[in-house]
PDB file of C-alpha atoms in Angstrom:
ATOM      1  CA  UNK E   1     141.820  29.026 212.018  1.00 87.00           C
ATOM      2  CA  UNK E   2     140.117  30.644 215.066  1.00 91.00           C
ATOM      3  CA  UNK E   3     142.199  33.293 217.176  1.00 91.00           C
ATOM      4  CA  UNK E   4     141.266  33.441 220.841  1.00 91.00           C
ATOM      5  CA  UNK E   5     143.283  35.488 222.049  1.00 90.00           C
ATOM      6  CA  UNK E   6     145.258  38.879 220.940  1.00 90.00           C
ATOM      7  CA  UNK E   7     148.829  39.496 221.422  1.00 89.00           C
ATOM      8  CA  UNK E   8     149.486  41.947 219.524  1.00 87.00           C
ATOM      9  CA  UNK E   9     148.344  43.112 216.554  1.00 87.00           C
ATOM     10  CA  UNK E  10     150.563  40.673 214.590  1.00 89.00           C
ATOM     11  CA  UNK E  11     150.717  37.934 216.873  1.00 91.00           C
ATOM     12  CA  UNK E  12     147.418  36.177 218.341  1.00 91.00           C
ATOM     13  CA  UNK E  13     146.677  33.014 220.093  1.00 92.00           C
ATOM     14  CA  UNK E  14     144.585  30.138 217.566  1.00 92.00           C
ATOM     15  CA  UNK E  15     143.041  27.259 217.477  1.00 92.00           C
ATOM     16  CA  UNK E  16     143.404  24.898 214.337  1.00 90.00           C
ATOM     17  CA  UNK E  17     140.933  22.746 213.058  1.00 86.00           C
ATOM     18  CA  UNK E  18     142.383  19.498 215.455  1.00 86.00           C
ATOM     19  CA  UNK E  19     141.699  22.138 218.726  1.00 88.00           C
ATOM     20  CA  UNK E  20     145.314  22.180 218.971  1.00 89.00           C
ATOM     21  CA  UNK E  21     146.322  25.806 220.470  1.00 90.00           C
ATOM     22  CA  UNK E  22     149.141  27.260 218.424  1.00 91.00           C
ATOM     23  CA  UNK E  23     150.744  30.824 217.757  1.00 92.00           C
ATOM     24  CA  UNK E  24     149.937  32.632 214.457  1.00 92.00           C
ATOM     25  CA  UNK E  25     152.058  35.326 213.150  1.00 91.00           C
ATOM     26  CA  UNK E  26     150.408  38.105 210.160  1.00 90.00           C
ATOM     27  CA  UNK E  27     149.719  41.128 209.336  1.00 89.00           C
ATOM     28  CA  UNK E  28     147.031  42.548 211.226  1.00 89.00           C
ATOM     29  CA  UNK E  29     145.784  39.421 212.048  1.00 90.00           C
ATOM     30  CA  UNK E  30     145.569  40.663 215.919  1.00 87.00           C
ATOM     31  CA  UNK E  31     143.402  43.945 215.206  1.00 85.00           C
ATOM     32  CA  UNK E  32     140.150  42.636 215.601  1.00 87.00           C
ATOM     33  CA  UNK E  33     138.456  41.486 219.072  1.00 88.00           C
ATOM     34  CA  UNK E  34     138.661  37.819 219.919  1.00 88.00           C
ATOM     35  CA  UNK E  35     137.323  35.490 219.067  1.00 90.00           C
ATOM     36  CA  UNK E  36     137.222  35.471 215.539  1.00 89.00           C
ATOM     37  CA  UNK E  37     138.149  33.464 212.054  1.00 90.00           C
ATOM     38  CA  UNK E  38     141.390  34.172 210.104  1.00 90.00           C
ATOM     39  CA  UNK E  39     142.465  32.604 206.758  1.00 90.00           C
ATOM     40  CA  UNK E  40     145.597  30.545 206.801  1.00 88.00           C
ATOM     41  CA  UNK E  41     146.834  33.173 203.860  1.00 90.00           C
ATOM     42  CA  UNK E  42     146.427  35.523 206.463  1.00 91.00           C
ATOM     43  CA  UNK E  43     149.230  33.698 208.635  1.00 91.00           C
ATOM     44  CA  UNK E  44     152.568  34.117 208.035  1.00 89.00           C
ATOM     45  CA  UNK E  45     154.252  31.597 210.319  1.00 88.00           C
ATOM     46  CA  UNK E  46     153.308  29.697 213.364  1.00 89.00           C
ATOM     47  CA  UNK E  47     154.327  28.059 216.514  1.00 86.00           C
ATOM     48  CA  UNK E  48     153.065  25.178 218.170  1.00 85.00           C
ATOM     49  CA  UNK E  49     153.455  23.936 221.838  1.00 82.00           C
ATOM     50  CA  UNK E  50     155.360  27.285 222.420  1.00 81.00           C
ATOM     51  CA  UNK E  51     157.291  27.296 226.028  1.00 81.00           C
ATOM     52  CA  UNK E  52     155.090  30.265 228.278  1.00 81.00           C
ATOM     53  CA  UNK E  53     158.564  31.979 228.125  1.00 79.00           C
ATOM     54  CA  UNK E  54     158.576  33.205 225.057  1.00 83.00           C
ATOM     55  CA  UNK E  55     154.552  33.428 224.973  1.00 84.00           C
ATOM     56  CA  UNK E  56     155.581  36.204 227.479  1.00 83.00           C
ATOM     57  CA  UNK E  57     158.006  37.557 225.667  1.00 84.00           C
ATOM     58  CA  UNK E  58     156.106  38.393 223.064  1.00 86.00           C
ATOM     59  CA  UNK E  59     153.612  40.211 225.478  1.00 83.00           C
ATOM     60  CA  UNK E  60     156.564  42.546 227.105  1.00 86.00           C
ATOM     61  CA  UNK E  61     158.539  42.910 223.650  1.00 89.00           C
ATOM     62  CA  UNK E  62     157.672  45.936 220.977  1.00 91.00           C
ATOM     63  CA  UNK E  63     156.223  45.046 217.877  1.00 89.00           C
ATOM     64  CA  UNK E  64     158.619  47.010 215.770  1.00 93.00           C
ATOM     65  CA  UNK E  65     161.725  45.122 217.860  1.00 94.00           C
ATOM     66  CA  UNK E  66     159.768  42.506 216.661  1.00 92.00           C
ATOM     67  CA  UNK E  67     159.270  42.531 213.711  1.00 92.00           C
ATOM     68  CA  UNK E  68     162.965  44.001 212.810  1.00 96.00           C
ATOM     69  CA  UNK E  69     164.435  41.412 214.535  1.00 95.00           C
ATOM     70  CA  UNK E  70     162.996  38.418 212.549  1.00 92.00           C
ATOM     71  CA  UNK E  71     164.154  40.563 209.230  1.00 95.00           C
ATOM     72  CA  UNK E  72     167.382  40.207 210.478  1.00 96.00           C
ATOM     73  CA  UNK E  73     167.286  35.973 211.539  1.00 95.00           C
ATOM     74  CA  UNK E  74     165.817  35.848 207.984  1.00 93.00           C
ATOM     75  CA  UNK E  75     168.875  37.692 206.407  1.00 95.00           C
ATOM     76  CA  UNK E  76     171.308  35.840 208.947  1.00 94.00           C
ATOM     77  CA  UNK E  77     169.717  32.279 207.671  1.00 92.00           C
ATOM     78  CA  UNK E  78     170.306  33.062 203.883  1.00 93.00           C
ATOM     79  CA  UNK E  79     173.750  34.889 204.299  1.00 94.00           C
ATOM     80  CA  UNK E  80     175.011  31.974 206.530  1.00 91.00           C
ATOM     81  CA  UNK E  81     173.261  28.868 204.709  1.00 90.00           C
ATOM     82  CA  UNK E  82     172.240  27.427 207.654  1.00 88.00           C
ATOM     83  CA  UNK E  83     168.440  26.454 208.950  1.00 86.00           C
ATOM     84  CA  UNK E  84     168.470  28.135 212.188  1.00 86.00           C
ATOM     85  CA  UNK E  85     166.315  26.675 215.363  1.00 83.00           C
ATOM     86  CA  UNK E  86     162.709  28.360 215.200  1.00 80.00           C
ATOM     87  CA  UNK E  87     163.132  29.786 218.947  1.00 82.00           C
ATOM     88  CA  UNK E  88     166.045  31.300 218.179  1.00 89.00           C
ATOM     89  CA  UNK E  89     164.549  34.643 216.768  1.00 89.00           C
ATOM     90  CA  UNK E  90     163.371  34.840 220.328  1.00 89.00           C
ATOM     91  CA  UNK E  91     166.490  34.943 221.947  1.00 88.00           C
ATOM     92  CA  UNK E  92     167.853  37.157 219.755  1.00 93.00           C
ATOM     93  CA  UNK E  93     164.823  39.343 220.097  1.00 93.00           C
ATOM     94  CA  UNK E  94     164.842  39.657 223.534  1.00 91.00           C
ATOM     95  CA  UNK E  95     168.900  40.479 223.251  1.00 92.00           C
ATOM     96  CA  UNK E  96     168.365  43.505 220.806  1.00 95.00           C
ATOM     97  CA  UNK E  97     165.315  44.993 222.872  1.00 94.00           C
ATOM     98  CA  UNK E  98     167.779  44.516 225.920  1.00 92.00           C
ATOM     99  CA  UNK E  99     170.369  46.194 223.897  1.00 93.00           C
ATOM    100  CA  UNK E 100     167.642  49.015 222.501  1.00 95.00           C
ATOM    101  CA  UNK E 101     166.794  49.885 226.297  1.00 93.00           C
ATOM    102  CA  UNK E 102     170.422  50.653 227.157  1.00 91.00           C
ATOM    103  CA  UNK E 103     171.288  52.604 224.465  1.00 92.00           C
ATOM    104  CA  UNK E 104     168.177  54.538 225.781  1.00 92.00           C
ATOM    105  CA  UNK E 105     169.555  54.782 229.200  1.00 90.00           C
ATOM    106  CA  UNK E 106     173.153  55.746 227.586  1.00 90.00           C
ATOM    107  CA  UNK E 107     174.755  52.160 228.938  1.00 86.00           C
ATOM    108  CA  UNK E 108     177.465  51.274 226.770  1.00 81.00           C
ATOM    109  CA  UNK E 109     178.639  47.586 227.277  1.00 78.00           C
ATOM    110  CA  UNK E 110     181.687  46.975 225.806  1.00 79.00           C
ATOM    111  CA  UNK E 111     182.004  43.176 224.253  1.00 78.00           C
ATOM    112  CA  UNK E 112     186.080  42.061 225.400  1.00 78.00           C
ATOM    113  CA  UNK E 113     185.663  39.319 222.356  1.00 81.00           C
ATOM    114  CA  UNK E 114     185.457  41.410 219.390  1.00 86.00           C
ATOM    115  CA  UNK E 115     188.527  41.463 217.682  1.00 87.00           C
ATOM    116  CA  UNK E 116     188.601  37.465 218.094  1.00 85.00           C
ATOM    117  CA  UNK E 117     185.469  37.656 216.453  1.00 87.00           C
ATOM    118  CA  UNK E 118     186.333  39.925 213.652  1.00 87.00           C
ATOM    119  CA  UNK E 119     189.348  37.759 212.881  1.00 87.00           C
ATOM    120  CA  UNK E 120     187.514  34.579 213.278  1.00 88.00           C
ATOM    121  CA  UNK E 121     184.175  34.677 212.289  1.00 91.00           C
ATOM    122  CA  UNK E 122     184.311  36.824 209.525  1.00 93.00           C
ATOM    123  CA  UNK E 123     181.003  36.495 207.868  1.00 94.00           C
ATOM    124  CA  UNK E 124     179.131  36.231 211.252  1.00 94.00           C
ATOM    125  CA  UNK E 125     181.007  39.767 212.039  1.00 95.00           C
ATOM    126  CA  UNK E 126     179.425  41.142 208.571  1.00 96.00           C
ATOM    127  CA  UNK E 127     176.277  39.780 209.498  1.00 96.00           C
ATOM    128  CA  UNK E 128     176.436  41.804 212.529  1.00 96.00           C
ATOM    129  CA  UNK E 129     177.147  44.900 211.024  1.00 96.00           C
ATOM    130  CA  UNK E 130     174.362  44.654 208.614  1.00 97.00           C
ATOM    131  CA  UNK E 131     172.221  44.427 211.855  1.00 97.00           C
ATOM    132  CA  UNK E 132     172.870  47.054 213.533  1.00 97.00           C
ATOM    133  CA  UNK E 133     172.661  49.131 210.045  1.00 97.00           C
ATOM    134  CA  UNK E 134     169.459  47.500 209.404  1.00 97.00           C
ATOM    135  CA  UNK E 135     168.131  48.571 212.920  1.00 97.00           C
ATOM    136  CA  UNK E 136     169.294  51.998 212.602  1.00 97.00           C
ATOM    137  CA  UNK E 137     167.375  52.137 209.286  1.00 96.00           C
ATOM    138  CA  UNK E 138     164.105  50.786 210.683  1.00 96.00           C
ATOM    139  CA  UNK E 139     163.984  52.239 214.048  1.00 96.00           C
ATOM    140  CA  UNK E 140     166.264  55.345 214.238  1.00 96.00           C
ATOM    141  CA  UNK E 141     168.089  54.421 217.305  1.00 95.00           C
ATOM    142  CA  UNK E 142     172.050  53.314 216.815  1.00 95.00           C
ATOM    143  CA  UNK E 143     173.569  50.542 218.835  1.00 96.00           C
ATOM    144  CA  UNK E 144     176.783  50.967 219.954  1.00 93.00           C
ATOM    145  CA  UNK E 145     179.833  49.101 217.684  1.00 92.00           C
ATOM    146  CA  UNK E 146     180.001  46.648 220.445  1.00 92.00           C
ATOM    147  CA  UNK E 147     176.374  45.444 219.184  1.00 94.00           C
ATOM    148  CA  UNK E 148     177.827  44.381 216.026  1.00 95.00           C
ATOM    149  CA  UNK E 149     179.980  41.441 218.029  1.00 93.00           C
ATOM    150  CA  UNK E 150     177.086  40.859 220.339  1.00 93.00           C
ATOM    151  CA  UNK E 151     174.788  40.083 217.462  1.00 95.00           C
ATOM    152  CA  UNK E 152     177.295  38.029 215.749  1.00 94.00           C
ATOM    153  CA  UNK E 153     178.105  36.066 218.575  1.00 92.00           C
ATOM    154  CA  UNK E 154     174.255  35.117 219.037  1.00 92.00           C
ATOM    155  CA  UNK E 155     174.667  33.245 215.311  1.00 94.00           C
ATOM    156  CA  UNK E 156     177.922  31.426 215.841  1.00 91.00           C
ATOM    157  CA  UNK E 157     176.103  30.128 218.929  1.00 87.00           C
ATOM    158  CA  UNK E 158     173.159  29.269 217.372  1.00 87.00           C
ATOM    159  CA  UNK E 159     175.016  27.587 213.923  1.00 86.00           C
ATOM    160  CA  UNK E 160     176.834  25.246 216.641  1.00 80.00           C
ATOM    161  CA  UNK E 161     173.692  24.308 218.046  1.00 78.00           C
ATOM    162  CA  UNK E 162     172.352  23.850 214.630  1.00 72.00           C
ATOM    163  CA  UNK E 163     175.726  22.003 213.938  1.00 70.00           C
ATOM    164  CA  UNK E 164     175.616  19.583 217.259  1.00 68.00           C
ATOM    165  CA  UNK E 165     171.895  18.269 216.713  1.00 66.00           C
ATOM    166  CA  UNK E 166     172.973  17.569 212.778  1.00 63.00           C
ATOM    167  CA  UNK E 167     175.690  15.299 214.256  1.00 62.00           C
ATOM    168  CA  UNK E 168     173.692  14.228 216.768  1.00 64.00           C
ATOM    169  CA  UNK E 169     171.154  13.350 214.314  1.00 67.00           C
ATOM    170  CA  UNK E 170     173.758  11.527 211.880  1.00 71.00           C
ATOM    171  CA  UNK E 171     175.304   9.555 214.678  1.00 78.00           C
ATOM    172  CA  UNK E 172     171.661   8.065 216.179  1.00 81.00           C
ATOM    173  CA  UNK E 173     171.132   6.821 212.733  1.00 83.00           C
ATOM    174  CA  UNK E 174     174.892   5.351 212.135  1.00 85.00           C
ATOM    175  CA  UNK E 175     174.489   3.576 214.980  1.00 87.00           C
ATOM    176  CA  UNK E 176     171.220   2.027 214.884  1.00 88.00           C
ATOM    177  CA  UNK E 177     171.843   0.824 210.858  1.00 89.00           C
ATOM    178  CA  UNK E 178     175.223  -0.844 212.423  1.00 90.00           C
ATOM    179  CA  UNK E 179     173.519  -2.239 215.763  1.00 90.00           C
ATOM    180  CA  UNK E 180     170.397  -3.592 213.175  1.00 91.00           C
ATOM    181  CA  UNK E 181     173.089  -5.451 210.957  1.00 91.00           C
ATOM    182  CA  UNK E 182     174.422  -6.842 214.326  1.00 90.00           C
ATOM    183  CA  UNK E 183     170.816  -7.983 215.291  1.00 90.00           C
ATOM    184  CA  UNK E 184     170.344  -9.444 211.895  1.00 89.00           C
ATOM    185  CA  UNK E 185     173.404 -11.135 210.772  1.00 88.00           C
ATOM    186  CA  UNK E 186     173.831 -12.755 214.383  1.00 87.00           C
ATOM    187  CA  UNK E 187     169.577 -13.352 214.929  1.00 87.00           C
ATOM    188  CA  UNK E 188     169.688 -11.655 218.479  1.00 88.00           C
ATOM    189  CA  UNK E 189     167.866  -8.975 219.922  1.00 88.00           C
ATOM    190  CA  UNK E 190     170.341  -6.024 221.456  1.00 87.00           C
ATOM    191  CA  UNK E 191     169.361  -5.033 225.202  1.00 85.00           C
ATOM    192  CA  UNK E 192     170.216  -1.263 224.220  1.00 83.00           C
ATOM    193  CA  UNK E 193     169.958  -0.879 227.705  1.00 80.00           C
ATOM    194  CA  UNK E 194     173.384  -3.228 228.245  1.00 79.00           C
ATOM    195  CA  UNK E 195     177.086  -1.662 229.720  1.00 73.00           C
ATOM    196  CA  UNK E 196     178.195  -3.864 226.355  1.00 78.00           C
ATOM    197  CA  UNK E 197     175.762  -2.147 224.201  1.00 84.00           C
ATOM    198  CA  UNK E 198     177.248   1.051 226.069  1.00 81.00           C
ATOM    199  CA  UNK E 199     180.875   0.344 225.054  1.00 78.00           C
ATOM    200  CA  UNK E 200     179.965  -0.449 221.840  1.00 84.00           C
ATOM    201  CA  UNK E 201     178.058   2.524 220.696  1.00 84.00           C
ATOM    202  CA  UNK E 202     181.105   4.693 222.472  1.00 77.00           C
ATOM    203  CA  UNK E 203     183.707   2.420 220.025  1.00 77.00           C
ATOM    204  CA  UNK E 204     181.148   3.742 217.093  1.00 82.00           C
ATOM    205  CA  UNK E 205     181.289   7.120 217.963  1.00 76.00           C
ATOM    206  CA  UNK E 206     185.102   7.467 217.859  1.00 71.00           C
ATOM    207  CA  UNK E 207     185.036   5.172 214.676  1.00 72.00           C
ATOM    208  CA  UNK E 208     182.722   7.895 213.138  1.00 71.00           C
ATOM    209  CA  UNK E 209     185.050  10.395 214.280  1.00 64.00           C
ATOM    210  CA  UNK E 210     188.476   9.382 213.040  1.00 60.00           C
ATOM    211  CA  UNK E 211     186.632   8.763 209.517  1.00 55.00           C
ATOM    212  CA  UNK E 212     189.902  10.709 208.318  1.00 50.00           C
ATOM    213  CA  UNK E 213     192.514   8.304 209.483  1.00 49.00           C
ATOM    214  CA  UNK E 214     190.132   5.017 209.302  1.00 47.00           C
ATOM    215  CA  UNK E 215     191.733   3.880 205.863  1.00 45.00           C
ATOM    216  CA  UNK E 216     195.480   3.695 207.673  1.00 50.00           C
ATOM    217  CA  UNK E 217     197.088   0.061 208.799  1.00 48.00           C
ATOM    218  CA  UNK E 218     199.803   1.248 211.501  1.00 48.00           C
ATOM    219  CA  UNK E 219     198.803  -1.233 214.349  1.00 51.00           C
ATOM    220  CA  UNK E 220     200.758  -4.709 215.082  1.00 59.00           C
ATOM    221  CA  UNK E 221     197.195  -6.086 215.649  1.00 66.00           C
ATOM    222  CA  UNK E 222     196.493  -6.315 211.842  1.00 77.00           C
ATOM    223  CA  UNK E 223     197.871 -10.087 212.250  1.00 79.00           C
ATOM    224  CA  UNK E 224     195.151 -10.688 215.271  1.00 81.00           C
ATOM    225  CA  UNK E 225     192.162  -9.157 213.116  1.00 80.00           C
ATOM    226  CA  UNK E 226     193.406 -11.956 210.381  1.00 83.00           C
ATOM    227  CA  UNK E 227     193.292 -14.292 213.237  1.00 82.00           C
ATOM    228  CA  UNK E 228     189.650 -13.857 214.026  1.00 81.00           C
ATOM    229  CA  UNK E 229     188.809 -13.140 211.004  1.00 81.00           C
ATOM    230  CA  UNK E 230     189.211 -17.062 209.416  1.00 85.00           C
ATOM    231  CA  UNK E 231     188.548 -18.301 212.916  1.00 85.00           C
ATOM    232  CA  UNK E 232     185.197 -16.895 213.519  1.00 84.00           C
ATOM    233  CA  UNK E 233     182.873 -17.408 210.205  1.00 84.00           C
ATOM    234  CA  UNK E 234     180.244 -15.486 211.965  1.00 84.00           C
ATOM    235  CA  UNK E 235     181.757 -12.625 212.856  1.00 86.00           C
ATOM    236  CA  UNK E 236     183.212 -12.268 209.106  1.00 87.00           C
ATOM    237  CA  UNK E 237     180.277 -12.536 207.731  1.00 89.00           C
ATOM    238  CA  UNK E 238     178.545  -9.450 209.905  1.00 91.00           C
ATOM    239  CA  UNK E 239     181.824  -7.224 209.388  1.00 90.00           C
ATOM    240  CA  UNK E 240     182.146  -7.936 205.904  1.00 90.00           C
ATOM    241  CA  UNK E 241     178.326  -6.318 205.792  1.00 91.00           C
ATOM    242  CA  UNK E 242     179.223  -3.114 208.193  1.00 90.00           C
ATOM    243  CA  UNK E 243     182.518  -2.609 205.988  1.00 87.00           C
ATOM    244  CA  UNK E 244     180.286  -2.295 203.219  1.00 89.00           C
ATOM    245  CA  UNK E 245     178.095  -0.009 205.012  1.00 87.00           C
ATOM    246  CA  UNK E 246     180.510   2.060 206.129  1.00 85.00           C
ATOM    247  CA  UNK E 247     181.996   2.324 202.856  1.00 83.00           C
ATOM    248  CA  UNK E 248     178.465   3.105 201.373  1.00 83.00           C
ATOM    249  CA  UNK E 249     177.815   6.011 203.875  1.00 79.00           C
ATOM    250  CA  UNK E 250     181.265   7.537 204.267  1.00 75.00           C
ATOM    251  CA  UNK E 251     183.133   6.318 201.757  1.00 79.00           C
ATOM    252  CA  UNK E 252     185.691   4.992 203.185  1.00 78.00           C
ATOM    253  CA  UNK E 253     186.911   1.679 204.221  1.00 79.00           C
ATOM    254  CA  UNK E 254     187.635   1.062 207.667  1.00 79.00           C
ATOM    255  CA  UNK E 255     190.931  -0.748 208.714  1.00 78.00           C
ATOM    256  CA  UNK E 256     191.484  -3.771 210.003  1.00 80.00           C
ATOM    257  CA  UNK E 257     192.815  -2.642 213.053  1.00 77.00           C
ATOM    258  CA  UNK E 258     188.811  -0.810 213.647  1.00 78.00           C
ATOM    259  CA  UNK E 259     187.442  -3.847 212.069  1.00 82.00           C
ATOM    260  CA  UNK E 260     189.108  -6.222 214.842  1.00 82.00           C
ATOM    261  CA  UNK E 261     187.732  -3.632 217.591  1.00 80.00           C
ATOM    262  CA  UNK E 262     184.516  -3.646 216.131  1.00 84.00           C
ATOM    263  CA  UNK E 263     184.389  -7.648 216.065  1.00 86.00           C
ATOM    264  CA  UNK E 264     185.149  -7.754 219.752  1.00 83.00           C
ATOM    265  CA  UNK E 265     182.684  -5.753 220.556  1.00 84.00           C
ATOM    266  CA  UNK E 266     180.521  -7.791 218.554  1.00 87.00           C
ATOM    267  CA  UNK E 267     181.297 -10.656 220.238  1.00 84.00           C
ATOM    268  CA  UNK E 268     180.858  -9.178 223.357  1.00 82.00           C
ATOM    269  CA  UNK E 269     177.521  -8.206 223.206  1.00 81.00           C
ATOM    270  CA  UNK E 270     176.572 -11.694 221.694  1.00 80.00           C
ATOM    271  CA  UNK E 271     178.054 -13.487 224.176  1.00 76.00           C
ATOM    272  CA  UNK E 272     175.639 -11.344 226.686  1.00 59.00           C
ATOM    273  CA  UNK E 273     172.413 -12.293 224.688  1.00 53.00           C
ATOM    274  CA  UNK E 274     173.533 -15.977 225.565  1.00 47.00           C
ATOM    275  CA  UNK E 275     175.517 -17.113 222.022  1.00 44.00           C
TER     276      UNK E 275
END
């Protein structure tokens, strides 16, 4: 890899071998003038298509706040379990140097959410502690007990960021197995685009939310979805095959009162493709 540019002396601008500009992180791997060769086991981590922000925030930030601050997203990420977003060490970098510079200045900000915190977010609250330890240790200066919340407020946000794109995630591909049994089992092509194919997705996304209370018969329109369920051979043959998905991916089976919904939405969006 070939650096073009120096950061610091840790962090330098690269080319790889597809001319694709990226941001290399290693020891040392900065010293030297530009431009120059590196080995890739000279590179700890790297960054591509990196938003100028941060690029800049590296240029303003000090290495050691730096470098102590992705010890502590490392620690946070094992002690939590959780793959955190890559950009988040930069956030959180730029909140300790923030937090660094006042205790400089002898601004104490006091954080009104602690004791929630504490009570509620127990292990983030630990986490926090450790931090502020683990900064003292490295860099001599001691943040004020408020920093402890502060920093452990910066993980619960970024676990239910973490936590919102895995759902996200799970939801685009529950729907798109259910709408490609639709397409297949009925042979029409879904206009995605559609208010029906709308109101049917929305109908999914609640299904996949009550999962809990999907295996419960409590509605008088249990003697409807029997109805339409001998009347309409097509439409019991493409539920029959989303039940069993469901069941397969959840495991649970749906009731016949979500079943019926489900088959009217069905039946909606082939009557739009012209069935």
């Amino acid at each position: 890899m070939k650096v073009i540019r120096n950061i610091n002396n840790n962090v330098a601008v690269c080319v790889d071998d597809n001319n694709h500009e990226v941001i290399a992180f290693g020891k040392g791997i900065g010293f030297k003038k530009a431009p120059y060769e590196i080995e890739l086991s000279q590179i700890d981590r790297t960054y591509y298509n990196l938003d100028p922000h941060y690029v800049s925030l590296l240029n303003e930030l000090p290495e050691d706040v730096l470098e102590v601050s992705y010890e502590i997203v490392k620690k946070g990420s094992a002690y939590l379990k959780v793959e955190l977003n890559r950009t988040f060490w930069f956030s959180l970098c730029d909140h300790i140097n923030f937090a660094i510079e006042n205790c400089k200045k002898g601004l104490v900000l006091s954080n009104p959410m602690t004791n929630e915190i504490r009570h509620l977010y127990e292990k983030e609250m630990l986490l926090g502690k450790w931090a502020v330890k683990h900064i003292d240790r490295r860099l001599k200066i001691r943040l004020p007990q408020s920093e402890e919340a502060n920093i452990a407020m910066h993980f619960i946000n970024a676990k239910q960021e973490v936590k919102k794109n895995d759902e996200k995630d799970d939801f685009e591909h529950f729907v798109e197995d259910i709408t490609d049994i639709v397409e297949s089992e009925m042979d029409i092509i879904i206009d995605r685009s559609s208010f029906s194919y709308s109101r049917f997705v929305t109908h999914l996304k609640y299904l996949l939310k009550r999962t809990n209370q999907m295996s419960k018969d409590f509605s008088d329109n249990i003697k409807m979805y029997e109805d339409v369920y001998q009347k309409y051979p097509e439409l019991r043959k493409v539920i029959e095959k989303i039940k069993c998905y469901i069941y397969s991916e959840l495991n649970i089976e749906p009731s016949k009162e979500e079943l019926l919904y489900l088959m009217i939405h069905i039946n909606r969006l082939c009557a739009k493709e012209g069935l």
